[in-house]
Coordinates of C-alpha atoms in Angstrom, one line a residue:
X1 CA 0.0 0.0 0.0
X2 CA 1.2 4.0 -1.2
X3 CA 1.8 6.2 1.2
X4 CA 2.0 9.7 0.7
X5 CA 2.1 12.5 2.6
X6 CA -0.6 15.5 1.9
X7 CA 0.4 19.4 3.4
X8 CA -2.9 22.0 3.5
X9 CA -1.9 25.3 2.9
X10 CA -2.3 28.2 5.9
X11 CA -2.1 31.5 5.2
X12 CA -1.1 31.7 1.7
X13 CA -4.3 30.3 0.9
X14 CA -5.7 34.2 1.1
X15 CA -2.8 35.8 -0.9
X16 CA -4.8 36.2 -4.2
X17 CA -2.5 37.5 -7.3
X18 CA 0.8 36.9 -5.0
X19 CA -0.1 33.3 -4.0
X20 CA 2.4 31.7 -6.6
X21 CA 5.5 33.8 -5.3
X22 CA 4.9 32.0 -1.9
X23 CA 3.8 28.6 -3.0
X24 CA 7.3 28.8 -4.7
X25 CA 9.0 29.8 -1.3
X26 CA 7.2 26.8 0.6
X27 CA 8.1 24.2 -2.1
X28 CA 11.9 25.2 -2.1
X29 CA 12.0 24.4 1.3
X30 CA 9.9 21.0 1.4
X31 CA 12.6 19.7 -1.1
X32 CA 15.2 21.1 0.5
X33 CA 13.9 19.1 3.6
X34 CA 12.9 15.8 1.9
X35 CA 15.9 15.5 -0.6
X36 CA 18.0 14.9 2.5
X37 CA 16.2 11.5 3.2
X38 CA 15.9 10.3 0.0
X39 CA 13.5 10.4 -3.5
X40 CA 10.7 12.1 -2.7
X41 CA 8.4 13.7 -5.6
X42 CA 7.0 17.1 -4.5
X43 CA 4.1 18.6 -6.4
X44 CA 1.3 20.7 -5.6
X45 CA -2.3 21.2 -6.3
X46 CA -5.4 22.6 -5.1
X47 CA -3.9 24.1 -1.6
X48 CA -2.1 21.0 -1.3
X49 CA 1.0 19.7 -1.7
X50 CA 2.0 16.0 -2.6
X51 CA 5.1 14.5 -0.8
X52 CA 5.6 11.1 -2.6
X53 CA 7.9 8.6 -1.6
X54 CA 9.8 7.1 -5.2
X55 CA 11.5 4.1 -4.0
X56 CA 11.8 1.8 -0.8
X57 CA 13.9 3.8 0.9
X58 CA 12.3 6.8 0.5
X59 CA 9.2 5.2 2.0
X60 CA 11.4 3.9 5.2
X61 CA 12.2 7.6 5.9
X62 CA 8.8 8.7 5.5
X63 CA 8.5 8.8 9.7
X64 CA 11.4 10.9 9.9
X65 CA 10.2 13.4 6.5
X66 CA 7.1 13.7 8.5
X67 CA 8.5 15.3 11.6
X68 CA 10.6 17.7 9.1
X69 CA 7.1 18.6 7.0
X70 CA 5.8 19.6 10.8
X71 CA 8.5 22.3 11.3
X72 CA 7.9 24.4 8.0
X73 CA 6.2 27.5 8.6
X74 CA 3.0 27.9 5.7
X75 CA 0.9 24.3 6.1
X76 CA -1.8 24.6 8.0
X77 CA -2.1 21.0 8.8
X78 CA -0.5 17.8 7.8
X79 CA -1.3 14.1 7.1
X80 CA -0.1 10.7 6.2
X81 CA -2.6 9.2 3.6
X82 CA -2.7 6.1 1.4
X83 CA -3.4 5.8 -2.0
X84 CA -5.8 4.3 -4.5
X85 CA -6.9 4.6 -7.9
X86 CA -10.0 6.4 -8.5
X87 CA -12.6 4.0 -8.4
X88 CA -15.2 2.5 -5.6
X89 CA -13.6 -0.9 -4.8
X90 CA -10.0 0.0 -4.7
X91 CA -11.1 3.0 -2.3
X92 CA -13.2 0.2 -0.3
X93 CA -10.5 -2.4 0.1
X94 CA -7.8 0.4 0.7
X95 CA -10.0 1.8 3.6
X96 CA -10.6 -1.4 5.3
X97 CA -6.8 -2.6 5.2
X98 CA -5.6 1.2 6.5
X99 CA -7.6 3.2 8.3
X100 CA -8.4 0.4 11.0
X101 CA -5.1 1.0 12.7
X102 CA -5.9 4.7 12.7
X103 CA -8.7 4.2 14.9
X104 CA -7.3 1.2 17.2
X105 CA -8.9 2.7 21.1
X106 CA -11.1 4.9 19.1
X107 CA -14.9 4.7 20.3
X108 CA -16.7 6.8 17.2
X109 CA -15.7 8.0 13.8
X110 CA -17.0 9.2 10.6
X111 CA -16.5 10.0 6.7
X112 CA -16.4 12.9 5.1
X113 CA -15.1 12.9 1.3
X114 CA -14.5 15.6 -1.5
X115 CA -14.7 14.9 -5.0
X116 CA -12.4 17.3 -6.6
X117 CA -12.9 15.1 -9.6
X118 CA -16.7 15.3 -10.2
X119 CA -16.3 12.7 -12.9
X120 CA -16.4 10.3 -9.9
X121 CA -19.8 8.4 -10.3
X122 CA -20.6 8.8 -6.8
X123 CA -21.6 12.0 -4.5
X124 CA -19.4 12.7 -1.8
X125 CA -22.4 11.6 1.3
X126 CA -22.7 8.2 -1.1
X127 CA -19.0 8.2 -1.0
X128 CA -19.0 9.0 2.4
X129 CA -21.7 6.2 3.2
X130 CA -19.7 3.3 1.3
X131 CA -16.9 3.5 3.4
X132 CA -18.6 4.2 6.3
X133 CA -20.5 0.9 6.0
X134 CA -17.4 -0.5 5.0
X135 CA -15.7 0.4 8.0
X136 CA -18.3 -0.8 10.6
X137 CA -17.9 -4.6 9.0
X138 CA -14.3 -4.9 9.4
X139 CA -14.4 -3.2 13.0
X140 CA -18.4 -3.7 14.6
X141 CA -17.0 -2.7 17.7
X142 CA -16.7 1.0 16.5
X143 CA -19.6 3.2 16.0
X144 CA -20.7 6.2 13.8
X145 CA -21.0 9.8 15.4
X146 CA -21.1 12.4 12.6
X147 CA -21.6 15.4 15.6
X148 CA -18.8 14.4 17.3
X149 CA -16.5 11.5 16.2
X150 CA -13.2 10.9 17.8
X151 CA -12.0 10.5 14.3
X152 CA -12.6 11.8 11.1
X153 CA -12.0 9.2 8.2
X154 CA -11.8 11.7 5.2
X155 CA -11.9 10.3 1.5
X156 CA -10.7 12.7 -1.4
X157 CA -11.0 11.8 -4.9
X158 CA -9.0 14.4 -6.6
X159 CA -7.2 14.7 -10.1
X160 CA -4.7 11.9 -10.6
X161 CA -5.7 9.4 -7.6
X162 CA -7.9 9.1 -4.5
X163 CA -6.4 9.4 -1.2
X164 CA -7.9 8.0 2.2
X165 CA -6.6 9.2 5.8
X166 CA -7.7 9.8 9.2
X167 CA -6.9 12.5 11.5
X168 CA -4.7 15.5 10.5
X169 CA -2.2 16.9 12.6
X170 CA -1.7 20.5 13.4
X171 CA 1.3 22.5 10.8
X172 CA 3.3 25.1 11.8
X173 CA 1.3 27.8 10.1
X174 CA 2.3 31.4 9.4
X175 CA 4.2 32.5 6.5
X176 CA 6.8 30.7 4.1
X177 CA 10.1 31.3 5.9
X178 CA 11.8 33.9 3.3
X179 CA 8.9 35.6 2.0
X180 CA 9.3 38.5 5.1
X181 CA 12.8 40.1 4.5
X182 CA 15.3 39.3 7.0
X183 CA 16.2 40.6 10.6
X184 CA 18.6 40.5 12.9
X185 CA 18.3 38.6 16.2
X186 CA 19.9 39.4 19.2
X187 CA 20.6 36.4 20.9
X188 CA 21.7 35.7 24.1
X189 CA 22.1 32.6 26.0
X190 CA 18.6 32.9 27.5
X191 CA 14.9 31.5 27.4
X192 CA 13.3 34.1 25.4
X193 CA 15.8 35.7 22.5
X194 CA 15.7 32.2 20.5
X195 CA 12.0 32.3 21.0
X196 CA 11.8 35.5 19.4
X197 CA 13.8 34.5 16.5
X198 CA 11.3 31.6 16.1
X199 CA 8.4 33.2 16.5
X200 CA 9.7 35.8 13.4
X201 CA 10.9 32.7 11.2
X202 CA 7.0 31.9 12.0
X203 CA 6.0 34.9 9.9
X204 CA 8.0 34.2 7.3
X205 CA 11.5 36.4 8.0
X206 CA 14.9 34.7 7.5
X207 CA 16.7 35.3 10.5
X208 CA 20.7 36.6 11.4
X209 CA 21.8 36.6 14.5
X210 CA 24.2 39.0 16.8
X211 CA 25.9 37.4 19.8
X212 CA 27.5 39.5 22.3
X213 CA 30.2 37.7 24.5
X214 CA 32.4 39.4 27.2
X215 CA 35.4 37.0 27.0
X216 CA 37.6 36.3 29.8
X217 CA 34.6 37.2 32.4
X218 CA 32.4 34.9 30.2
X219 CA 33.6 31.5 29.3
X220 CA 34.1 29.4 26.3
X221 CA 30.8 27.3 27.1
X222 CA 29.2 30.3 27.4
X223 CA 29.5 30.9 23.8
X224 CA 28.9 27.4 22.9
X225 CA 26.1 27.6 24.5
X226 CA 24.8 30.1 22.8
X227 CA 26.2 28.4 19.5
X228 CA 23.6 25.4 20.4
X229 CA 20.8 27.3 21.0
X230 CA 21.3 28.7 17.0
X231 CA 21.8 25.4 16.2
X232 CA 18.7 24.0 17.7
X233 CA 16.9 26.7 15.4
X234 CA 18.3 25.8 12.3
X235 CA 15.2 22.7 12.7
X236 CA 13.2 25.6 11.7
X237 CA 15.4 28.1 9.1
X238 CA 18.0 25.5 7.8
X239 CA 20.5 28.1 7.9
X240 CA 21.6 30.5 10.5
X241 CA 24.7 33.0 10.4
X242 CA 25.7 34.1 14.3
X243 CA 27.9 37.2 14.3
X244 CA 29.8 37.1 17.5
X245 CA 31.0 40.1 18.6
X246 CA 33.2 41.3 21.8
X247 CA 32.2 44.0 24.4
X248 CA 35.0 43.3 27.2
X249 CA 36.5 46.8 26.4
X250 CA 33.4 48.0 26.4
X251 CA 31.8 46.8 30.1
X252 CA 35.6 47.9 31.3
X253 CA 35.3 51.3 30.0
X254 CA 31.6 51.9 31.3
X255 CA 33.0 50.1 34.8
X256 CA 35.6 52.5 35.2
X257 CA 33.7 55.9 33.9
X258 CA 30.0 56.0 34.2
X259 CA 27.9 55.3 37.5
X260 CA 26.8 51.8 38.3
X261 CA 22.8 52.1 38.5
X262 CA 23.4 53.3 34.1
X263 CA 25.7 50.0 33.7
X264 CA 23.1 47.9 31.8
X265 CA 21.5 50.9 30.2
X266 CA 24.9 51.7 28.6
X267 CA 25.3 48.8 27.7
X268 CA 22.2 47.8 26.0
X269 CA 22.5 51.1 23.7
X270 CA 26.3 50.1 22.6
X271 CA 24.6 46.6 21.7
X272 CA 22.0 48.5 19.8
X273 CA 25.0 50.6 17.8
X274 CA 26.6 47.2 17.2
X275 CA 23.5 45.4 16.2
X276 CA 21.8 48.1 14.0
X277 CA 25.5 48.2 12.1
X278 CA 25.8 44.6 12.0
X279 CA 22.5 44.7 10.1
X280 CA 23.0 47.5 8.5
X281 CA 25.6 45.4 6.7
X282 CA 24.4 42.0 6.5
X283 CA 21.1 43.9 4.9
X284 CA 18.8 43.0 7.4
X285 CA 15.8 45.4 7.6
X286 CA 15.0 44.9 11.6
X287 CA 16.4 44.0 15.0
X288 CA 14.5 41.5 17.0
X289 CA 14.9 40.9 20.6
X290 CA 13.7 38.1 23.3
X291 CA 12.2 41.5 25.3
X292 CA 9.2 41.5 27.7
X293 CA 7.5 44.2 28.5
X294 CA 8.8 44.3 32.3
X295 CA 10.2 41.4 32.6
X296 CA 13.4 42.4 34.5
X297 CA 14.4 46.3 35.1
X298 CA 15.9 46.9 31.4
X299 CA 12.8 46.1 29.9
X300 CA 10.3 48.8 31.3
X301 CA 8.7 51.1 28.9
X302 CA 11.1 53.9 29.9
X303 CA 14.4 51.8 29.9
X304 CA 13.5 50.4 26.3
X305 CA 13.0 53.5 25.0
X306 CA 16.4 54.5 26.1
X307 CA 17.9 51.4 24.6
X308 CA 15.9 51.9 21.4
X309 CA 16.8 55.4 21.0
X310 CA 20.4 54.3 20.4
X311 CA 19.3 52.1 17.5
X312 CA 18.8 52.8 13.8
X313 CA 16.4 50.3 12.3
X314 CA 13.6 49.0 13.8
X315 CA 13.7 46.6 16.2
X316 CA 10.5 43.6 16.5
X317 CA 9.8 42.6 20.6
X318 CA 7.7 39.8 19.5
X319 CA 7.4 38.6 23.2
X320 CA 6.5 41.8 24.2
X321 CA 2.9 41.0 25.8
X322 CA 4.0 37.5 26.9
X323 CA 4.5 36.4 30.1
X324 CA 7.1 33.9 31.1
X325 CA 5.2 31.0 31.5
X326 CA 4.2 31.6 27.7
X327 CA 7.3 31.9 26.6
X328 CA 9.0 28.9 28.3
X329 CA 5.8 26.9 26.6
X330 CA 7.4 28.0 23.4
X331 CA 10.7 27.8 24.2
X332 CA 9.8 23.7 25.1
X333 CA 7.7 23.0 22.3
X334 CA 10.4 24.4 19.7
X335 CA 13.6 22.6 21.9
X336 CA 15.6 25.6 23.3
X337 CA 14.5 25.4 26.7
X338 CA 16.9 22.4 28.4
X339 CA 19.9 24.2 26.2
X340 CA 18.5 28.1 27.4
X341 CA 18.7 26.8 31.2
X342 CA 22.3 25.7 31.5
X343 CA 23.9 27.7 34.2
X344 CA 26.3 29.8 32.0
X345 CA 27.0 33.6 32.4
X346 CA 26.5 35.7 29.6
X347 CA 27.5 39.6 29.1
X348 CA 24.8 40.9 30.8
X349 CA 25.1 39.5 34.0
X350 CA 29.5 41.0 34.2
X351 CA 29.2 44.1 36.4
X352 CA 25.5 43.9 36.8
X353 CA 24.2 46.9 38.9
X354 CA 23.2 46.3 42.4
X355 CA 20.4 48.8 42.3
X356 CA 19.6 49.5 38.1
X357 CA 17.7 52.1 36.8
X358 CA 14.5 51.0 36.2
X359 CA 12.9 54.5 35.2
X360 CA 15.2 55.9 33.4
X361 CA 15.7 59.9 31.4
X362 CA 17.1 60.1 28.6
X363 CA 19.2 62.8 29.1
X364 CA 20.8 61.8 32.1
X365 CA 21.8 58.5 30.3
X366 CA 23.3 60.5 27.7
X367 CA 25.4 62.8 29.7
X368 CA 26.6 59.4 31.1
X369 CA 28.0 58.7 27.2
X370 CA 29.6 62.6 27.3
X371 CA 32.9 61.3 28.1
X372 CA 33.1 58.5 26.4
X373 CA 34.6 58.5 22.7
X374 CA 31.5 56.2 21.1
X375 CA 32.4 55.8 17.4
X376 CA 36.2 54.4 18.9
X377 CA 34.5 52.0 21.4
X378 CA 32.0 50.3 18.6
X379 CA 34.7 50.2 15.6
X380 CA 36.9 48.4 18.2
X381 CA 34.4 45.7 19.1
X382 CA 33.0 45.5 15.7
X383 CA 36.9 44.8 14.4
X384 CA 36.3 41.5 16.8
X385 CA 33.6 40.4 15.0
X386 CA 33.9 36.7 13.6
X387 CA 30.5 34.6 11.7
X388 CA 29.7 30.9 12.1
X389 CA 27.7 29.4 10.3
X390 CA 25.4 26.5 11.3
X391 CA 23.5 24.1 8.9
X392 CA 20.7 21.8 10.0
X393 CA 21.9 18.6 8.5
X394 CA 25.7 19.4 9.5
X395 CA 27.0 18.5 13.2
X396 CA 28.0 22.4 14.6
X397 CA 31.6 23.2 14.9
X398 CA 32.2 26.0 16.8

């Protein structure tokens, strides 16, 4: 017995005139994914697309495609279907022999079908009402509910075959990963940075990223750390470039000249220099940060305002209105959260203020930077700079 896999479209369904620019964006990818398990034919029709194993060992790998298929950002929903040709007793005898083990501790079902061929003899509730009957021989301790079924057993009889499956699971959604521009993330060894870099691939922007380190006072697994965490999130972008720059002359400097309570303040609006350059150059249109709306003292309205003042794109918080809890749901379901808790420093936490300010002026911040030569300070870290590159299919080097 065939066994295909069949994506619904999210989103792009509604893009009218533009729909073909992203359908192109979401096949690229699937075959990206699939062609690094085997021979898989990708095609699409209808909102759908077709992922089709070619040979045995394509269909062996079709468990492990299937978890990939779940991690693209466009389908709406996703299922594993068999195949038969278009005609009442190969759908019969292909129901019976596969959709029993999709209902094994099941109590009710139904059938639903969709002829997208209407050359089919048969309406779609006759359809419906052959397998159905069908069904309830081969397994008479199941009933019918068509109100509310514990499964769905869904028949479509489309162009070139029929295909028969039970139960879809839920897709990704949002937007084709690409079809958004590209940002910069700031990421940091936390929880909620490589959330906010997923939750922006979500709506379809290929992600950077900026990493700031403060080497001696933070260590090598610091970085590495860090380095995982981008690695964990190429499941979702296949590709991620980390920019890892230096502020150790930096956090000195600020030690040494400005008052404590502006420490993180400071330091925040030379990350946002750095940043907005580093995208600046890498053409990234936005900066996007892991911030929540106070969440810890540089994240009030006032102190991000400070911070953002200091920038020079714009900069997406798309954790803004979330509160922890939310984000470490996230942060589980995508697989950052066990590498986000390892009990490394990062730059933030080297000469952290006992008492920060939480309320900050702006002017009083800036007469803080009067004595301090800026443009020197940023084309010194920025010369520090050094990219790695991480691929999903590719062990990380670091």
């Amino acid at each position: 017995m065939r066994e295909v896999i069949l994506c619904k479209y999210g989103e792009i369904i509604l893009k009218g005139l533009n729909k073909a620019n992203f359908e192109n964006i979401l096949l690229r990818e699937v075959r990206r994914r699939t062609k690094a398990f085997g021979d898989f034919t990708v095609r699409y029709q209808q909102s759908t697309v077709y992922i089709e194993p070619n040979d045995e060992a394509a269909e062996e790998a079709i468990d492990a495609v299937y978890d990939q298929i779940g991690k693209i950002f466009g389908f709406a929903g996703i299922c594993r279907a068999a195949v038969c040709e278009k005609n009442l007793e190969s759908i019969l005898e292909t129901a019976v022999n596969y959709i029993p083990e999709k209902l094994a501790g099941m109590r009710t079902f139904k059938c639903e079908s969709k002829r997208s061929d209407k050359r089919f003899p048969l309406s779609s509730p006759e359809l419906s009402g052959e397998v159905g009957h069908a069904l309830l021989k081969k397994m008479p301790h199941i009933s019918v509910d068509v109100k509310n079924p514990d499964v769905v057993v869904r028949i479509e009889v489309r162009e070139k075959a029929a295909y028969i499956h039970a139960g879809q699971d839920k897709g990704a959604g949002g937007m084709p990963l690409g079809s958004a521009g590209k940002g910069l993330l700031l990421l940091s060894g936390g929880i909620d940075s490589p959330v906010a870099g997923y939750m922006m691939m979500k709506r379809g922007m290929t992600v950077e990223a900026v990493h700031f380190e403060s080497y001696p006072y933070t260590s090598e697994a610091a970085r590495e750390k860090v380095l995982t965490l981008a690695h964990e999130l190429t499941e979702y972008c296949g590709k991620l470039k980390v920019h890892v720059i230096s502020l150790t002359h930096i956090q000195e400097v600020l030690r040494d000249n400005c008052e404590e309570d502006y420490f993180t303040l400071l330091l925040r609006r030379f990350m946002m220099r750095l940043a907005s350059r580093t995208a600046n150059v890498f053409e990234c249109g936005a900066l996007i940060t892991g911030e929540s709306l106070s969440q810890v003292a540089s994240q009030t309205m006032k102190a991000m305002a400070v911070t953002e003042d200091a920038a020079t794109v714009p900069i997406f918080r798309p954790c803004i209105g979330m509160d922890k809890e939310e984000i470490i749901t996230i942060s589980r379901k995508i697989g950052t959260f066990e590498t986000s808790i390892l009990p490394y420093e990062d730059c933030c936490t080297v000469f952290t203020p006992k008492h920060p300010r939480t309320q900050p002026e702006l002017e009083k911040v800036m007469a803080q930077e009067e004595g301090l030569d800026i443009d020197a300070l940023c084309n010194e870290a920025w010369a520090t700079r050094n990219t790695v590159v991480l691929e999903q299919f590719k062990d990380p080097t670091f």
